[in-house]
Amino acid sequence: MTDHPSHGERLVEIDEVELCVETFGNPANPAILLIDGATASMLWWETELCERIARGDRFVIRYDNRDTGRSTSYPPGRPGYTFADLAGDALGILDVLRVERAHLVCRSMSGGLGLIIGVDHPDRVESLTFVSTSTGEDGLPPPSEELADAIPAEPDPADADAVVDFVLASAKACSGGSPYFDEKATRALVERDVARTRDIASTLVNHYAMSFDGSSRDFAAIKAPTLVVHGDHDPVCPLPHGQALRDAIPGATLLILEGAGHDLPKPLWDVFVPALLRHTGGRRPTRTG
């Protein structure tokens, strides 16, 4: 194994939408597409984490969803897209990179994107990994009371320092009291994220304002090999959500990250990365073109 640094960020156009994409590793290796959740740019798949995965002979792809980072932004409260459109963006990125089949890793809200793509486009999916997500079925425990108490009121988007403090406090709350939460490193990530974002006001609200059309699929219809990864400290989707997701998908396995909240803390990468490499160790996807 050798080091595989980033190939650099670049903007790609898909159906008149600009998306910022960054890749790591050898394009001839099996492709892993990292898709993050609500309000999260690709930076939340940390560079060092992407490099670790790439050193396992994988081609790693991360990108900014619409209304995050450097990708296309819409007026606050008026997202010009639906949830199904975001699923199309992921497929469009694979098309641009000439990846016919990929291993999809979907975190939090983007678990619904993995569901849509896995059911509607199984020919594009080599495997699925769901991180900190849920089936959304009735009867599962709600977010913890402590979570609501710990998240501050939304800041003035024009006050960058207030936005950084808000996002940092939210990230800390979502860690669920994890002993691995690194406030200094998270603040540095948030500061960089806020500085590179086209419109932070839109980032804070638009993913919650979009239509979730097309998100009603049956997890039992997923055919791809599936790994579910869930922290036992998750206050957003407590552990029974991960257990329910494992039970809903035929043949799925569950990796419980002890001490993790609604996140992937660095001290647990030594658990997560080998598990992901084992899970994605099947045949290499073919390239198009």
Coordinates of C-alpha atoms in Angstrom, one line a residue:
M1 CA 0.0 0.0 0.0
T2 CA 1.2 3.5 -0.8
D3 CA 0.0 7.0 0.1
H4 CA -2.7 8.3 -2.1
P5 CA -3.1 12.1 -1.7
S6 CA -6.1 14.1 -3.0
H7 CA -6.4 14.8 -6.6
G8 CA -7.8 18.2 -5.6
E9 CA -11.2 19.8 -5.6
R10 CA -13.0 20.5 -8.9
L11 CA -16.4 21.7 -9.9
V12 CA -18.4 19.5 -12.2
E13 CA -21.7 20.4 -14.0
I14 CA -24.5 18.0 -13.8
D15 CA -27.8 19.1 -15.4
E16 CA -26.9 22.8 -14.9
V17 CA -26.0 22.2 -11.3
E18 CA -22.4 22.7 -10.1
L19 CA -21.1 20.2 -7.6
C20 CA -17.7 20.3 -5.9
V21 CA -16.0 16.9 -6.0
E22 CA -12.7 15.6 -4.6
T23 CA -11.1 12.2 -5.2
F24 CA -8.4 10.2 -3.5
G25 CA -6.4 7.2 -4.8
N26 CA -6.1 5.3 -8.0
P27 CA -9.1 5.5 -10.3
A28 CA -8.5 1.9 -11.3
N29 CA -9.3 0.7 -7.8
P30 CA -12.8 -0.1 -6.5
A31 CA -14.7 3.2 -6.1
I32 CA -16.2 4.3 -2.7
L33 CA -18.7 7.2 -2.9
L34 CA -19.1 9.0 0.4
I35 CA -22.4 10.9 0.8
D36 CA -23.0 13.0 3.8
G37 CA -26.2 14.1 5.6
A38 CA -28.2 17.3 6.2
T39 CA -26.2 20.5 6.1
A40 CA -22.8 18.7 5.9
S41 CA -20.3 19.4 3.2
M42 CA -17.8 16.9 2.1
L43 CA -15.3 18.2 4.7
W44 CA -17.1 16.1 7.3
W45 CA -15.6 13.1 5.6
E46 CA -12.2 14.2 6.9
T47 CA -9.3 14.3 4.5
E48 CA -7.2 11.9 6.7
L49 CA -10.1 9.4 6.8
C50 CA -10.4 9.5 3.0
E51 CA -6.6 9.0 2.7
R52 CA -6.8 6.0 5.0
I53 CA -9.5 4.4 3.0
A54 CA -7.6 5.1 -0.3
R55 CA -4.5 3.5 1.1
G56 CA -6.5 0.3 1.3
D57 CA -6.5 0.3 -2.5
R58 CA -9.8 2.1 -3.0
F59 CA -10.7 5.1 -5.1
V60 CA -12.5 7.5 -2.7
I61 CA -14.9 10.1 -3.8
R62 CA -16.4 12.8 -1.6
Y63 CA -18.5 15.8 -2.7
D64 CA -20.5 18.8 -1.5
N65 CA -24.3 18.3 -1.7
R66 CA -26.3 21.2 -3.1
D67 CA -26.4 24.0 -0.6
T68 CA -23.2 22.9 1.1
G69 CA -19.6 23.9 0.5
R70 CA -18.8 25.1 -3.0
S71 CA -21.7 23.5 -4.7
T72 CA -24.7 25.2 -6.2
S73 CA -26.7 27.2 -3.6
Y74 CA -30.3 28.3 -3.6
P75 CA -32.1 31.1 -1.7
P76 CA -32.6 30.4 2.0
G77 CA -35.8 28.5 2.6
R78 CA -36.3 27.9 -1.1
P79 CA -34.3 24.9 -2.2
G80 CA -34.7 24.4 -6.0
Y81 CA -34.5 20.6 -5.7
T82 CA -36.0 17.6 -4.1
F83 CA -34.6 14.6 -2.2
A84 CA -34.8 12.5 -5.4
D85 CA -32.7 15.2 -7.2
L86 CA -29.9 14.7 -4.6
A87 CA -29.9 11.0 -5.5
G88 CA -29.6 11.9 -9.1
D89 CA -26.6 14.1 -8.2
A90 CA -24.8 11.1 -6.7
L91 CA -25.4 9.1 -9.9
G92 CA -24.3 12.0 -12.0
I93 CA -21.0 12.2 -10.2
L94 CA -20.4 8.6 -10.9
D95 CA -21.1 9.2 -14.6
V96 CA -18.7 12.2 -14.7
L97 CA -16.0 10.0 -13.2
R98 CA -16.9 7.1 -15.5
V99 CA -17.6 4.8 -12.6
E100 CA -20.2 2.2 -13.6
R101 CA -20.6 0.6 -10.1
A102 CA -19.6 2.0 -6.8
H103 CA -19.6 1.2 -3.1
L104 CA -21.9 3.8 -1.5
V105 CA -21.3 5.0 2.1
C106 CA -24.3 7.1 3.3
R107 CA -24.4 8.9 6.5
S108 CA -27.4 10.2 8.5
M109 CA -30.0 11.8 6.2
S110 CA -28.3 10.5 3.1
G111 CA -29.3 7.0 4.1
G112 CA -32.4 7.8 2.2
L113 CA -30.3 8.5 -0.9
G114 CA -28.7 5.1 -0.5
L115 CA -32.1 3.6 -0.3
I116 CA -33.4 5.3 -3.5
I117 CA -30.3 4.4 -5.5
G118 CA -30.0 0.9 -4.0
V119 CA -33.6 0.0 -5.0
D120 CA -34.0 2.0 -8.2
H121 CA -30.5 1.6 -9.6
P122 CA -29.1 -1.7 -8.3
D123 CA -26.9 -2.0 -11.4
R124 CA -24.9 1.0 -10.1
V125 CA -24.3 -0.3 -6.5
E126 CA -21.6 -2.7 -5.6
S127 CA -22.4 -2.4 -1.9
L128 CA -24.1 -0.1 0.6
T129 CA -22.9 1.1 4.0
F130 CA -25.3 3.1 6.2
V131 CA -23.7 5.2 9.0
S132 CA -25.8 6.7 11.8
T133 CA -29.1 6.4 9.9
S134 CA -32.5 4.8 10.4
T135 CA -35.5 3.1 8.7
G136 CA -37.6 5.9 10.1
E137 CA -40.3 3.4 11.1
D138 CA -42.8 4.0 13.9
G139 CA -41.9 2.9 17.4
L140 CA -38.2 3.7 17.3
P141 CA -36.9 5.9 20.1
P142 CA -36.9 9.7 19.5
P143 CA -33.8 11.8 19.8
S144 CA -32.7 12.2 23.3
E145 CA -34.0 15.1 25.4
E146 CA -30.4 16.1 26.2
L147 CA -29.8 16.7 22.4
A148 CA -32.6 19.3 22.2
D149 CA -31.3 21.0 25.3
A150 CA -27.7 21.2 24.1
I151 CA -28.4 22.7 20.6
P152 CA -28.4 26.5 20.8
A153 CA -30.8 28.9 18.9
E154 CA -29.9 29.4 15.3
P155 CA -27.4 32.2 14.7
D156 CA -27.4 35.2 12.5
P157 CA -26.0 33.8 9.2
A158 CA -24.2 37.1 8.7
D159 CA -22.1 36.6 11.9
A160 CA -19.5 34.0 10.9
D161 CA -18.2 33.6 14.4
A162 CA -21.7 32.9 15.7
V163 CA -22.3 30.4 13.0
V164 CA -19.1 28.6 13.8
D165 CA -20.1 28.5 17.5
F166 CA -23.5 27.2 16.6
V167 CA -22.3 24.4 14.3
L168 CA -19.6 23.4 16.9
A169 CA -22.2 23.3 19.7
S170 CA -24.5 21.2 17.4
A171 CA -21.7 18.8 16.6
K172 CA -20.8 18.4 20.2
A173 CA -24.5 17.7 21.1
C174 CA -24.7 15.1 18.3
S175 CA -21.7 13.3 19.7
G176 CA -23.9 12.3 22.6
G177 CA -21.3 12.8 25.3
S178 CA -18.8 10.7 23.4
P179 CA -15.4 10.6 25.1
Y180 CA -13.8 10.9 21.7
F181 CA -15.3 14.3 20.7
D182 CA -12.4 16.6 19.8
E183 CA -13.5 20.2 20.2
K184 CA -10.3 21.7 18.9
A185 CA -10.2 19.7 15.8
T186 CA -14.0 20.1 15.2
R187 CA -13.7 23.9 15.5
A188 CA -11.0 24.0 12.9
L189 CA -13.1 21.9 10.6
V190 CA -16.1 24.1 11.1
E191 CA -14.1 27.3 10.5
R192 CA -12.8 26.0 7.2
D193 CA -16.3 24.8 6.3
V194 CA -18.0 28.1 6.9
A195 CA -15.3 30.0 5.1
R196 CA -15.6 27.9 1.9
T197 CA -19.4 27.8 1.8
R198 CA -21.2 29.7 -0.9
D199 CA -24.2 30.7 1.3
I200 CA -24.2 29.6 4.9
A201 CA -27.7 30.9 5.4
S202 CA -29.0 28.4 2.8
T203 CA -26.8 25.6 4.3
L204 CA -28.5 26.0 7.7
V205 CA -32.0 25.6 6.5
N206 CA -32.5 24.3 2.9
H207 CA -32.0 20.5 3.4
Y208 CA -34.8 20.7 6.0
A209 CA -37.0 22.7 3.7
M210 CA -36.9 20.5 0.6
S211 CA -39.5 18.0 -0.5
F212 CA -38.7 14.4 0.3
D213 CA -40.5 13.0 -2.7
G214 CA -39.2 9.6 -3.8
S215 CA -37.9 8.7 -0.4
S216 CA -40.6 6.0 0.2
R217 CA -38.8 2.8 -0.6
D218 CA -38.7 -0.6 1.2
F219 CA -35.3 -1.4 2.7
A220 CA -36.2 -5.0 2.3
A221 CA -35.9 -4.5 -1.5
I222 CA -32.2 -3.7 -1.2
K223 CA -30.1 -6.5 -2.9
A224 CA -26.6 -5.1 -2.5
P225 CA -24.4 -6.4 0.4
T226 CA -25.0 -4.0 3.3
L227 CA -23.1 -2.9 6.3
V228 CA -24.8 -0.8 9.0
V229 CA -22.5 1.3 11.2
H230 CA -23.9 2.9 14.4
G231 CA -22.6 4.5 17.5
D232 CA -23.9 3.4 20.9
H233 CA -23.9 7.0 22.1
D234 CA -26.0 8.3 19.2
P235 CA -28.5 10.9 20.5
V236 CA -30.1 11.7 17.1
C237 CA -30.9 8.1 16.1
P238 CA -30.3 6.0 19.2
L239 CA -28.9 2.5 18.6
P240 CA -32.3 0.7 18.1
H241 CA -32.4 2.7 14.8
G242 CA -29.3 0.9 13.6
Q243 CA -30.5 -2.4 14.8
A244 CA -33.8 -1.9 13.0
L245 CA -32.0 -1.0 9.8
R246 CA -29.9 -4.2 10.0
D247 CA -33.0 -6.3 10.5
A248 CA -34.9 -4.6 7.6
I249 CA -32.2 -5.4 5.0
P250 CA -31.7 -9.0 4.0
G251 CA -28.3 -10.2 5.0
A252 CA -27.2 -6.9 6.5
T253 CA -24.6 -6.8 9.2
L254 CA -24.2 -4.3 12.1
L255 CA -21.0 -2.8 13.3
I256 CA -21.5 -1.0 16.7
L257 CA -19.0 1.7 17.4
E258 CA -18.6 1.8 21.1
G259 CA -18.3 5.4 22.4
A260 CA -19.4 7.0 19.1
G261 CA -22.4 9.4 18.8
H262 CA -23.9 10.6 15.6
D263 CA -20.4 10.8 14.1
L264 CA -17.3 8.9 13.2
P265 CA -14.7 10.0 15.7
K266 CA -11.0 9.6 14.7
P267 CA -10.1 7.2 17.5
L268 CA -12.6 4.7 16.0
W269 CA -11.3 4.9 12.5
D270 CA -9.1 1.9 13.3
V271 CA -12.3 0.0 13.7
F272 CA -14.3 1.6 10.9
V273 CA -11.8 1.6 8.1
P274 CA -10.8 -2.1 8.3
A275 CA -14.5 -3.0 8.4
L276 CA -15.3 -0.9 5.4
L277 CA -12.3 -2.3 3.5
R278 CA -13.5 -5.9 4.2
H279 CA -17.1 -5.0 3.2
T280 CA -15.9 -3.4 -0.1
G281 CA -13.5 -6.1 -0.9
G282 CA -15.6 -7.6 -3.7
R283 CA -15.0 -7.4 -7.4
R284 CA -13.8 -4.2 -9.0
P285 CA -16.4 -2.0 -10.7
T286 CA -15.9 -1.5 -14.4
R287 CA -15.4 1.9 -15.9
T288 CA -17.5 3.5 -18.6
G289 CA -16.0 5.1 -21.7

